[in-house]
Amino acid sequence: MSDSFRALLVSRDENKVQSVGLVDMTEADLMEGDVTVAVEATTVNYKDGLAITGKAPVVRRWPLIPGIDFAGTVTQSSHPDWKAGDKVVLNGWGVGETHHGAYAGRARVKGDWLVRLPDGMSAKDAMAVGTAGYTAMLCVMALERHGIVPARGPVVVTGAAGGVGSVAIAILAKLGYRVIASTGRVSETEYLKSLGAADIIDREELAQPAKALGKERWAGGIDAVGSHTLANVLSMTSYGGAVAACGLAGGMDLATSVAPFILRGVSLLGIDSVMAPREIREEAWKRIGSDLDTGKLSSISTTIGFDGIEQAARDIVEGKIRGRVVVEM
Ligand code: NDP
């Protein structure tokens, strides 16, 4: 009989009314998997906010421990790649959606879902990056594959003061890109500049229905917002440029025209972190180890305790969180 640990559990009653509570569990309560991990740090992403508040159908199995990201140490493994003592990170794969997730002292998962923590990176640093930061890196890699190098021109980042946005700015700036940060929180100008943004624009500039083509303002974009914002980013992307779309913080719709694609050769690059193949994750985490200034992680992240997860979940869906939230277990 293993020791008990605390877990956050979301349940729903016969009327499908959702509730959240702290419970004690043992390893016998966890789901199937070939690796058990002692969770040392986790985080609250926008998606976790949606799961805990029930504002979107993220949780699809009940009751469930939410939490889509964790970092920790392997305690038991029957998977050939992992042994007790290995430091690992997990992002996505349905963890915190259909498989018990990160908001517990222990997690049992498939070894194929795990990535080795980059050398020198702590569990806390990895969670300051989290799915949001790893997705920001996937976006940067997609722009690079499309040939968007710093010499091509600036890159706009929307939802700039959020998790994806903050990490994207820090990575792009370190790689030498000129970054234009679009934010609704102009009060965060100093913060965004400290991450490496060269110019700050008010997100209202991109919030109205887009013209078919606008003035060419950037060679590339990383968009966490969707809706009119993404449509405007596309219509203002210069000839041959590309936009990596990863988010829907402003809406899931996309009212655009084909003009940017057929008249300017602009490409829209879709980014999914959840089911991204293992080789791409390994590459992204390797790049995070080399191309993200870990010194910036402390200004990007706020640390909370396990008891603060629910409040942080409410705050993130209301757009009140700056950067990233790290949960120390
Ligand atoms: P955050 O809440 O940390 O950041 C989102 C930011 O978007 C906010 O900080 C705010 O930035 C801006 N924003 C919020 N509401 C609106 C609005 N109504 N209109 C315009 N801008 C708005 O979330 P994350 O950074 O963690 O995630 C960002 C998005 O990316 C989410 O939609 C998330 O679901 C998605 N995502 C997708 C992934 C994938 O695999 N494709 C993986 C990870 C995240 P500011 O205050 O600067 O304006």
mmCIF file of C-alpha atoms and ligand atoms in Angstrom:
data_model
loop_
_atom_site.group_PDB
_atom_site.id
_atom_site.type_symbol
_atom_site.label_atom_id
_atom_site.label_comp_id
_atom_site.label_asym_id
_atom_site.label_seq_id
_atom_site.Cartn_x
_atom_site.Cartn_y
_atom_site.Cartn_z
ATOM 1 C CA MET A 1 0.000 0.000 0.000
ATOM 2 C CA SER A 2 1.659 3.229 -1.101
ATOM 3 C CA ASP A 3 1.589 6.463 0.852
ATOM 4 C CA SER A 4 -1.268 8.815 0.215
ATOM 5 C CA PHE A 5 -0.868 12.144 -1.561
ATOM 6 C CA ARG A 6 -3.074 15.162 -2.171
ATOM 7 C CA ALA A 7 -4.899 15.556 -5.459
ATOM 8 C CA LEU A 8 -7.260 18.099 -6.962
ATOM 9 C CA LEU A 9 -10.251 16.286 -8.406
ATOM 10 C CA VAL A 10 -12.983 17.613 -10.687
ATOM 11 C CA SER A 11 -16.252 15.715 -10.516
ATOM 12 C CA ARG A 12 -19.731 16.201 -11.812
ATOM 13 C CA ASP A 13 -23.100 15.163 -10.503
ATOM 14 C CA GLU A 14 -26.048 13.545 -12.259
ATOM 15 C CA ASN A 15 -27.113 16.997 -13.541
ATOM 16 C CA LYS A 16 -23.643 17.504 -15.015
ATOM 17 C CA VAL A 17 -22.862 20.251 -12.504
ATOM 18 C CA GLN A 18 -19.099 20.388 -12.041
ATOM 19 C CA SER A 19 -17.315 20.689 -8.673
ATOM 20 C CA VAL A 20 -13.675 20.788 -7.647
ATOM 21 C CA GLY A 21 -12.186 19.503 -4.405
ATOM 22 C CA LEU A 22 -8.984 18.390 -2.713
ATOM 23 C CA VAL A 23 -8.837 14.670 -1.925
ATOM 24 C CA ASP A 24 -6.300 12.162 -0.599
ATOM 25 C CA MET A 25 -5.362 9.406 -3.026
ATOM 26 C CA THR A 26 -2.931 6.515 -3.243
ATOM 27 C CA GLU A 27 -1.111 5.148 -6.259
ATOM 28 C CA ALA A 28 -3.781 2.442 -6.512
ATOM 29 C CA ASP A 29 -6.222 5.221 -7.544
ATOM 30 C CA LEU A 30 -4.135 6.296 -10.535
ATOM 31 C CA MET A 31 -4.820 5.209 -14.109
ATOM 32 C CA GLU A 32 -2.817 2.767 -16.172
ATOM 33 C CA GLY A 33 0.674 3.562 -17.356
ATOM 34 C CA ASP A 34 4.171 2.142 -17.343
ATOM 35 C CA VAL A 35 5.902 5.005 -15.512
ATOM 36 C CA THR A 36 5.087 6.594 -12.133
ATOM 37 C CA VAL A 37 6.420 10.065 -11.461
ATOM 38 C CA ALA A 38 6.715 12.059 -8.234
ATOM 39 C CA VAL A 39 5.339 15.414 -9.379
ATOM 40 C CA GLU A 40 7.639 18.210 -8.178
ATOM 41 C CA ALA A 41 6.153 21.159 -10.041
ATOM 42 C CA THR A 42 3.191 21.855 -12.268
ATOM 43 C CA THR A 43 1.550 24.950 -13.713
ATOM 44 C CA VAL A 44 -1.766 26.544 -14.591
ATOM 45 C CA ASN A 45 -2.274 26.985 -18.332
ATOM 46 C CA TYR A 46 -5.255 28.654 -20.007
ATOM 47 C CA LYS A 47 -6.548 25.172 -20.817
ATOM 48 C CA ASP A 48 -6.297 24.162 -17.140
ATOM 49 C CA GLY A 49 -8.321 27.268 -16.329
ATOM 50 C CA LEU A 50 -11.001 26.122 -18.776
ATOM 51 C CA ALA A 51 -10.925 22.600 -17.271
ATOM 52 C CA ILE A 52 -11.237 23.692 -13.638
ATOM 53 C CA THR A 53 -13.864 26.378 -14.215
ATOM 54 C CA GLY A 54 -15.757 24.138 -16.657
ATOM 55 C CA LYS A 55 -15.891 27.017 -19.181
ATOM 56 C CA ALA A 56 -15.031 24.637 -22.007
ATOM 57 C CA PRO A 57 -15.291 20.847 -22.264
ATOM 58 C CA VAL A 58 -11.609 20.120 -21.632
ATOM 59 C CA VAL A 59 -12.305 17.336 -19.097
ATOM 60 C CA ARG A 60 -13.871 14.388 -20.868
ATOM 61 C CA ARG A 61 -13.689 11.664 -18.202
ATOM 62 C CA TRP A 62 -15.128 11.934 -14.704
ATOM 63 C CA PRO A 63 -13.963 12.277 -12.003
ATOM 64 C CA LEU A 64 -10.534 13.462 -13.165
ATOM 65 C CA ILE A 65 -7.370 15.045 -11.819
ATOM 66 C CA PRO A 66 -6.776 18.020 -14.144
ATOM 67 C CA GLY A 67 -3.392 19.534 -15.009
ATOM 68 C CA ILE A 68 -1.856 19.140 -18.485
ATOM 69 C CA ASP A 69 1.817 19.645 -17.523
ATOM 70 C CA PHE A 70 4.183 18.375 -14.893
ATOM 71 C CA ALA A 71 7.871 17.960 -14.161
ATOM 72 C CA GLY A 72 9.271 15.519 -11.640
ATOM 73 C CA THR A 73 11.284 12.399 -10.928
ATOM 74 C CA VAL A 74 10.501 8.853 -12.044
ATOM 75 C CA THR A 75 9.826 6.601 -9.052
ATOM 76 C CA GLN A 76 8.920 3.387 -10.907
ATOM 77 C CA SER A 77 9.175 2.320 -14.535
ATOM 78 C CA SER A 78 8.663 -0.728 -16.710
ATOM 79 C CA HIS A 79 9.334 1.367 -19.854
ATOM 80 C CA PRO A 80 12.713 0.716 -21.497
ATOM 81 C CA ASP A 81 13.610 4.426 -21.774
ATOM 82 C CA TRP A 82 13.036 5.365 -18.125
ATOM 83 C CA LYS A 83 14.338 4.334 -14.717
ATOM 84 C CA ALA A 84 13.779 5.523 -11.161
ATOM 85 C CA GLY A 85 15.567 8.820 -10.584
ATOM 86 C CA ASP A 86 15.188 10.172 -14.158
ATOM 87 C CA LYS A 87 14.062 13.800 -14.366
ATOM 88 C CA VAL A 88 11.183 14.182 -16.790
ATOM 89 C CA VAL A 89 8.663 16.639 -18.159
ATOM 90 C CA LEU A 90 5.235 15.935 -19.627
ATOM 91 C CA ASN A 91 3.012 18.185 -21.755
ATOM 92 C CA GLY A 92 -0.383 17.197 -23.089
ATOM 93 C CA TRP A 93 -1.196 13.798 -24.641
ATOM 94 C CA GLY A 94 -4.662 14.075 -23.072
ATOM 95 C CA VAL A 95 -3.241 14.167 -19.529
ATOM 96 C CA GLY A 96 -5.580 16.390 -17.490
ATOM 97 C CA GLU A 97 -8.302 15.818 -20.141
ATOM 98 C CA THR A 98 -8.968 12.077 -20.325
ATOM 99 C CA HIS A 99 -6.086 10.722 -18.193
ATOM 100 C CA HIS A 100 -5.419 11.711 -14.550
ATOM 101 C CA GLY A 101 -3.206 14.790 -14.650
ATOM 102 C CA ALA A 102 -0.641 16.877 -12.896
ATOM 103 C CA TYR A 103 -2.483 18.240 -9.849
ATOM 104 C CA ALA A 104 -1.461 15.390 -7.551
ATOM 105 C CA GLY A 105 1.641 14.220 -5.716
ATOM 106 C CA ARG A 106 2.030 11.307 -8.140
ATOM 107 C CA ALA A 107 1.210 10.725 -11.797
ATOM 108 C CA ARG A 108 1.172 7.450 -13.692
ATOM 109 C CA VAL A 109 1.514 7.830 -17.451
ATOM 110 C CA LYS A 110 2.835 6.168 -20.592
ATOM 111 C CA GLY A 111 6.606 6.382 -20.831
ATOM 112 C CA ASP A 112 6.222 7.354 -24.508
ATOM 113 C CA TRP A 113 4.650 10.634 -23.356
ATOM 114 C CA LEU A 114 7.680 11.746 -21.329
ATOM 115 C CA VAL A 115 10.570 13.955 -22.370
ATOM 116 C CA ARG A 116 13.867 14.201 -20.495
ATOM 117 C CA LEU A 117 14.316 17.474 -18.627
ATOM 118 C CA PRO A 118 17.047 19.496 -20.381
ATOM 119 C CA ASP A 119 20.400 19.444 -18.530
ATOM 120 C CA GLY A 120 20.609 22.100 -15.857
ATOM 121 C CA MET A 121 16.871 22.861 -15.941
ATOM 122 C CA SER A 122 14.950 22.432 -12.668
ATOM 123 C CA ALA A 123 11.395 21.088 -12.438
ATOM 124 C CA LYS A 124 10.298 24.603 -11.492
ATOM 125 C CA ASP A 125 12.005 26.160 -14.533
ATOM 126 C CA ALA A 126 10.405 23.548 -16.782
ATOM 127 C CA MET A 127 6.993 24.501 -15.442
ATOM 128 C CA ALA A 128 7.729 28.200 -15.844
ATOM 129 C CA VAL A 129 7.988 27.182 -19.509
ATOM 130 C CA GLY A 130 5.164 24.595 -19.438
ATOM 131 C CA THR A 131 2.857 23.836 -22.345
ATOM 132 C CA ALA A 132 2.528 27.541 -23.078
ATOM 133 C CA GLY A 133 6.293 27.968 -23.460
ATOM 134 C CA TYR A 134 6.804 24.708 -25.300
ATOM 135 C CA THR A 135 4.027 25.792 -27.693
ATOM 136 C CA ALA A 136 5.774 29.142 -28.148
ATOM 137 C CA MET A 137 8.884 27.179 -29.171
ATOM 138 C CA LEU A 138 6.821 25.036 -31.581
ATOM 139 C CA CYS A 139 5.623 28.299 -33.159
ATOM 140 C CA VAL A 140 9.177 29.646 -33.490
ATOM 141 C CA MET A 141 10.328 26.351 -35.040
ATOM 142 C CA ALA A 142 7.417 26.490 -37.529
ATOM 143 C CA LEU A 143 8.360 30.042 -38.578
ATOM 144 C CA GLU A 144 11.999 28.986 -38.971
ATOM 145 C CA ARG A 145 11.015 25.996 -41.126
ATOM 146 C CA HIS A 146 9.189 28.501 -43.300
ATOM 147 C CA GLY A 147 12.377 30.550 -43.701
ATOM 148 C CA ILE A 148 11.378 33.458 -41.448
ATOM 149 C CA VAL A 149 14.829 34.570 -40.283
ATOM 150 C CA PRO A 150 15.477 37.863 -38.407
ATOM 151 C CA ALA A 151 16.664 39.575 -41.607
ATOM 152 C CA ARG A 152 13.210 39.104 -43.179
ATOM 153 C CA GLY A 153 11.663 41.643 -40.797
ATOM 154 C CA PRO A 154 9.836 41.858 -37.475
ATOM 155 C CA VAL A 155 7.617 39.214 -35.910
ATOM 156 C CA VAL A 156 4.384 40.172 -34.142
ATOM 157 C CA VAL A 157 3.332 38.274 -31.010
ATOM 158 C CA THR A 158 -0.305 38.563 -29.904
ATOM 159 C CA GLY A 159 -1.567 37.891 -26.380
ATOM 160 C CA ALA A 160 1.894 39.162 -25.538
ATOM 161 C CA ALA A 161 1.591 39.406 -21.760
ATOM 162 C CA GLY A 162 0.153 35.883 -21.488
ATOM 163 C CA GLY A 163 2.092 32.636 -21.148
ATOM 164 C CA VAL A 164 2.630 31.754 -24.832
ATOM 165 C CA GLY A 165 3.252 35.407 -25.662
ATOM 166 C CA SER A 166 5.789 36.083 -22.912
ATOM 167 C CA VAL A 167 7.895 33.029 -23.700
ATOM 168 C CA ALA A 168 7.631 33.640 -27.459
ATOM 169 C CA ILE A 169 8.976 37.171 -27.012
ATOM 170 C CA ALA A 170 11.893 35.973 -24.888
ATOM 171 C CA ILE A 171 12.854 33.263 -27.392
ATOM 172 C CA LEU A 172 12.470 35.434 -30.508
ATOM 173 C CA ALA A 173 14.466 38.280 -28.948
ATOM 174 C CA LYS A 174 17.294 35.930 -27.959
ATOM 175 C CA LEU A 175 17.359 34.599 -31.539
ATOM 176 C CA GLY A 176 17.765 38.155 -32.857
ATOM 177 C CA TYR A 177 14.276 38.907 -34.181
ATOM 178 C CA ARG A 178 12.713 42.349 -33.803
ATOM 179 C CA VAL A 179 9.563 41.631 -31.819
ATOM 180 C CA ILE A 180 6.337 43.627 -31.943
ATOM 181 C CA ALA A 181 4.202 42.771 -28.908
ATOM 182 C CA SER A 182 0.427 43.195 -29.144
ATOM 183 C CA THR A 183 -1.227 43.511 -25.744
ATOM 184 C CA GLY A 184 -4.384 44.743 -24.080
ATOM 185 C CA ARG A 185 -2.282 45.604 -21.039
ATOM 186 C CA VAL A 186 -0.172 48.542 -22.152
ATOM 187 C CA SER A 187 0.654 48.933 -18.446
ATOM 188 C CA GLU A 188 2.886 45.885 -18.986
ATOM 189 C CA THR A 189 5.090 47.765 -21.471
ATOM 190 C CA GLU A 190 8.161 47.653 -19.210
ATOM 191 C CA TYR A 191 7.669 43.935 -18.576
ATOM 192 C CA LEU A 192 7.331 43.198 -22.306
ATOM 193 C CA LYS A 193 10.394 45.309 -23.115
ATOM 194 C CA SER A 194 12.367 43.512 -20.401
ATOM 195 C CA LEU A 195 11.573 40.242 -22.211
ATOM 196 C CA GLY A 196 12.946 41.705 -25.440
ATOM 197 C CA ALA A 197 9.982 43.334 -27.235
ATOM 198 C CA ALA A 198 11.133 46.264 -29.397
ATOM 199 C CA ASP A 199 7.689 47.764 -30.014
ATOM 200 C CA ILE A 200 4.392 47.507 -28.168
ATOM 201 C CA ILE A 201 1.029 47.902 -29.899
ATOM 202 C CA ASP A 202 -2.424 48.054 -28.333
ATOM 203 C CA ARG A 203 -4.408 44.923 -29.159
ATOM 204 C CA GLU A 204 -7.363 47.165 -30.118
ATOM 205 C CA GLU A 205 -5.430 47.889 -33.358
ATOM 206 C CA LEU A 206 -6.014 44.258 -34.344
ATOM 207 C CA ALA A 207 -9.431 43.712 -32.765
ATOM 208 C CA GLN A 208 -11.762 45.015 -35.503
ATOM 209 C CA PRO A 209 -12.862 43.017 -38.579
ATOM 210 C CA ALA A 210 -9.863 42.772 -40.916
ATOM 211 C CA LYS A 211 -9.512 44.320 -44.359
ATOM 212 C CA ALA A 212 -8.619 41.848 -47.099
ATOM 213 C CA LEU A 213 -5.108 43.339 -47.158
ATOM 214 C CA GLY A 214 -3.554 45.879 -44.834
ATOM 215 C CA LYS A 215 -0.225 47.677 -44.769
ATOM 216 C CA GLU A 216 2.630 45.131 -44.617
ATOM 217 C CA ARG A 217 3.948 45.421 -41.060
ATOM 218 C CA TRP A 218 5.711 42.145 -40.188
ATOM 219 C CA ALA A 219 7.339 39.119 -41.800
ATOM 220 C CA GLY A 220 5.868 36.691 -39.313
ATOM 221 C CA GLY A 221 3.491 36.286 -36.439
ATOM 222 C CA ILE A 222 2.798 34.108 -33.427
ATOM 223 C CA ASP A 223 -0.884 34.316 -32.599
ATOM 224 C CA ALA A 224 -2.427 33.120 -29.326
ATOM 225 C CA VAL A 225 -5.683 35.046 -29.794
ATOM 226 C CA GLY A 226 -7.497 33.913 -32.985
ATOM 227 C CA SER A 227 -10.641 35.619 -34.344
ATOM 228 C CA HIS A 228 -10.252 39.196 -35.751
ATOM 229 C CA THR A 229 -6.764 39.427 -34.262
ATOM 230 C CA LEU A 230 -5.470 36.548 -36.367
ATOM 231 C CA ALA A 231 -7.313 37.866 -39.435
ATOM 232 C CA ASN A 232 -5.609 41.263 -39.001
ATOM 233 C CA VAL A 233 -2.207 39.687 -38.388
ATOM 234 C CA LEU A 234 -2.575 37.760 -41.665
ATOM 235 C CA SER A 235 -3.684 40.804 -43.642
ATOM 236 C CA MET A 236 -0.670 42.806 -42.381
ATOM 237 C CA THR A 237 1.943 40.097 -43.013
ATOM 238 C CA SER A 238 4.443 40.993 -45.712
ATOM 239 C CA TYR A 239 4.969 39.146 -48.968
ATOM 240 C CA GLY A 240 5.943 35.475 -48.460
ATOM 241 C CA GLY A 241 5.608 35.694 -44.686
ATOM 242 C CA ALA A 242 4.016 33.232 -42.270
ATOM 243 C CA VAL A 243 1.876 33.224 -39.154
ATOM 244 C CA ALA A 244 1.891 30.430 -36.577
ATOM 245 C CA ALA A 245 -1.594 30.143 -35.032
ATOM 246 C CA CYS A 246 -1.816 28.360 -31.709
ATOM 247 C CA GLY A 247 -4.546 29.958 -29.613
ATOM 248 C CA LEU A 248 -8.101 31.151 -29.238
ATOM 249 C CA ALA A 249 -7.968 33.515 -26.238
ATOM 250 C CA GLY A 250 -10.008 36.022 -28.273
ATOM 251 C CA GLY A 251 -12.272 33.541 -30.057
ATOM 252 C CA MET A 252 -12.322 30.404 -32.119
ATOM 253 C CA ASP A 253 -13.693 32.012 -35.285
ATOM 254 C CA LEU A 254 -11.570 33.291 -38.147
ATOM 255 C CA ALA A 255 -13.174 35.772 -40.525
ATOM 256 C CA THR A 256 -10.491 36.297 -43.122
ATOM 257 C CA SER A 257 -10.267 36.231 -46.901
ATOM 258 C CA VAL A 258 -7.956 34.361 -49.220
ATOM 259 C CA ALA A 259 -6.259 37.643 -50.198
ATOM 260 C CA PRO A 260 -3.165 37.293 -47.941
ATOM 261 C CA PHE A 261 -2.646 33.746 -49.218
ATOM 262 C CA ILE A 262 -3.148 34.267 -52.954
ATOM 263 C CA LEU A 263 -1.911 37.843 -53.375
ATOM 264 C CA ARG A 264 0.984 37.878 -50.908
ATOM 265 C CA GLY A 265 1.856 34.191 -50.620
ATOM 266 C CA VAL A 266 1.363 34.364 -46.860
ATOM 267 C CA SER A 267 1.176 31.006 -45.035
ATOM 268 C CA LEU A 268 -0.915 30.125 -42.011
ATOM 269 C CA LEU A 269 0.870 27.518 -39.907
ATOM 270 C CA GLY A 270 -1.269 25.498 -37.481
ATOM 271 C CA ILE A 271 0.349 24.570 -34.183
ATOM 272 C CA ASP A 272 -0.816 21.773 -31.901
ATOM 273 C CA SER A 273 1.164 20.867 -28.805
ATOM 274 C CA VAL A 274 -1.056 18.117 -27.397
ATOM 275 C CA MET A 275 -0.474 15.337 -29.914
ATOM 276 C CA ALA A 276 2.811 16.639 -31.365
ATOM 277 C CA PRO A 277 5.098 13.675 -32.108
ATOM 278 C CA ARG A 278 7.824 12.822 -29.616
ATOM 279 C CA GLU A 279 10.738 13.834 -31.900
ATOM 280 C CA ILE A 280 9.285 17.331 -32.270
ATOM 281 C CA ARG A 281 8.799 17.658 -28.493
ATOM 282 C CA GLU A 282 12.348 16.506 -27.852
ATOM 283 C CA GLU A 283 13.634 19.043 -30.358
ATOM 284 C CA ALA A 284 11.452 21.799 -28.802
ATOM 285 C CA TRP A 285 12.677 21.069 -25.257
ATOM 286 C CA LYS A 286 16.285 20.902 -26.474
ATOM 287 C CA ARG A 287 15.829 24.289 -28.110
ATOM 288 C CA ILE A 288 14.210 25.666 -24.943
ATOM 289 C CA GLY A 289 17.340 24.536 -23.082
ATOM 290 C CA SER A 290 19.549 26.472 -25.509
ATOM 291 C CA ASP A 291 17.460 29.377 -26.848
ATOM 292 C CA LEU A 292 15.519 30.624 -23.840
ATOM 293 C CA ASP A 293 17.314 32.799 -21.363
ATOM 294 C CA THR A 294 16.411 31.020 -18.101
ATOM 295 C CA GLY A 295 17.215 34.239 -16.255
ATOM 296 C CA LYS A 296 14.036 35.644 -17.811
ATOM 297 C CA LEU A 297 11.909 32.825 -16.397
ATOM 298 C CA SER A 298 11.848 34.418 -12.967
ATOM 299 C CA SER A 299 10.315 37.633 -14.336
ATOM 300 C CA ILE A 300 7.882 35.651 -16.521
ATOM 301 C CA SER A 301 6.642 33.413 -13.718
ATOM 302 C CA THR A 302 4.813 33.673 -10.410
ATOM 303 C CA THR A 303 5.014 30.787 -7.956
ATOM 304 C CA ILE A 304 1.983 29.567 -6.040
ATOM 305 C CA GLY A 305 1.280 26.592 -3.770
ATOM 306 C CA PHE A 306 -1.040 23.666 -4.403
ATOM 307 C CA ASP A 307 -3.868 25.470 -2.610
ATOM 308 C CA GLY A 308 -3.712 28.363 -5.080
ATOM 309 C CA ILE A 309 -4.506 26.330 -8.222
ATOM 310 C CA GLU A 310 -8.262 26.933 -8.233
ATOM 311 C CA GLN A 311 -7.939 30.702 -7.894
ATOM 312 C CA ALA A 312 -5.237 30.842 -10.572
ATOM 313 C CA ALA A 313 -7.543 28.850 -12.863
ATOM 314 C CA ARG A 314 -10.283 31.445 -12.443
ATOM 315 C CA ASP A 315 -7.825 34.294 -12.958
ATOM 316 C CA ILE A 316 -6.278 32.910 -16.154
ATOM 317 C CA VAL A 317 -9.611 32.575 -17.963
ATOM 318 C CA GLU A 318 -10.342 36.181 -17.014
ATOM 319 C CA GLY A 319 -7.014 37.302 -18.558
ATOM 320 C CA LYS A 320 -5.670 38.436 -15.182
ATOM 321 C CA ILE A 321 -2.481 36.363 -15.126
ATOM 322 C CA ARG A 322 0.753 37.869 -16.416
ATOM 323 C CA GLY A 323 3.213 35.406 -17.913
ATOM 324 C CA ARG A 324 3.282 31.966 -16.342
ATOM 325 C CA VAL A 325 2.151 30.444 -13.059
ATOM 326 C CA VAL A 326 4.319 27.758 -11.443
ATOM 327 C CA VAL A 327 2.815 25.462 -8.825
ATOM 328 C CA GLU A 328 5.284 24.080 -6.296
ATOM 329 C CA MET A 329 4.019 20.826 -4.811
HETATM 330 P P1 NDP B 1 -2.865 33.255 -21.206
HETATM 331 O O1 NDP B 1 -4.207 33.465 -20.620
HETATM 332 O O2 NDP B 1 -1.665 33.237 -20.340
HETATM 333 O O3 NDP B 1 -2.610 34.352 -22.354
HETATM 334 C C1 NDP B 1 -3.590 34.725 -23.283
HETATM 335 C C2 NDP B 1 -3.423 36.194 -23.578
HETATM 336 O O4 NDP B 1 -4.283 36.535 -24.642
HETATM 337 C C3 NDP B 1 -3.844 37.087 -22.417
HETATM 338 O O5 NDP B 1 -2.817 37.269 -21.491
HETATM 339 C C4 NDP B 1 -4.141 38.376 -23.167
HETATM 340 O O6 NDP B 1 -2.909 39.010 -23.487
HETATM 341 C C5 NDP B 1 -4.725 37.874 -24.491
HETATM 342 N N1 NDP B 1 -6.201 37.871 -24.460
HETATM 343 C C6 NDP B 1 -7.015 37.313 -23.519
HETATM 344 N N2 NDP B 1 -8.305 37.518 -23.824
HETATM 345 C C7 NDP B 1 -8.305 38.213 -24.994
HETATM 346 C C8 NDP B 1 -9.339 38.739 -25.824
HETATM 347 N N3 NDP B 1 -10.628 38.567 -25.510
HETATM 348 N N4 NDP B 1 -8.968 39.389 -26.935
HETATM 349 C C9 NDP B 1 -7.678 39.555 -27.266
HETATM 350 N N5 NDP B 1 -6.652 39.096 -26.512
HETATM 351 C C10 NDP B 1 -6.966 38.419 -25.391
HETATM 352 O O7 NDP B 1 -2.958 31.879 -22.027
HETATM 353 P P2 NDP B 1 -1.767 31.023 -22.666
HETATM 354 O O8 NDP B 1 -0.692 31.925 -23.114
HETATM 355 O O9 NDP B 1 -1.470 29.889 -21.769
HETATM 356 O O10 NDP B 1 -2.511 30.428 -23.938
HETATM 357 C C11 NDP B 1 -2.854 31.304 -25.010
HETATM 358 C C12 NDP B 1 -3.758 30.598 -25.997
HETATM 359 O O11 NDP B 1 -3.039 29.534 -26.620
HETATM 360 C C13 NDP B 1 -4.994 29.958 -25.356
HETATM 361 O O12 NDP B 1 -6.073 30.100 -26.234
HETATM 362 C C14 NDP B 1 -4.597 28.497 -25.229
HETATM 363 O O13 NDP B 1 -5.713 27.656 -25.205
HETATM 364 C C15 NDP B 1 -3.763 28.340 -26.477
HETATM 365 N N6 NDP B 1 -2.814 27.244 -26.405
HETATM 366 C C16 NDP B 1 -2.800 26.352 -27.431
HETATM 367 C C17 NDP B 1 -1.916 25.342 -27.476
HETATM 368 C C18 NDP B 1 -1.879 24.459 -28.637
HETATM 369 O O14 NDP B 1 -1.418 23.318 -28.546
HETATM 370 N N7 NDP B 1 -2.300 24.933 -29.803
HETATM 371 C C19 NDP B 1 -1.007 25.094 -26.349
HETATM 372 C C20 NDP B 1 -1.008 26.150 -25.338
HETATM 373 C C21 NDP B 1 -1.914 27.175 -25.374
HETATM 374 P P3 NDP B 1 -2.696 40.590 -23.280
HETATM 375 O O15 NDP B 1 -3.169 40.894 -21.891
HETATM 376 O O16 NDP B 1 -1.239 40.803 -23.504
HETATM 377 O O17 NDP B 1 -3.554 41.242 -24.327
#
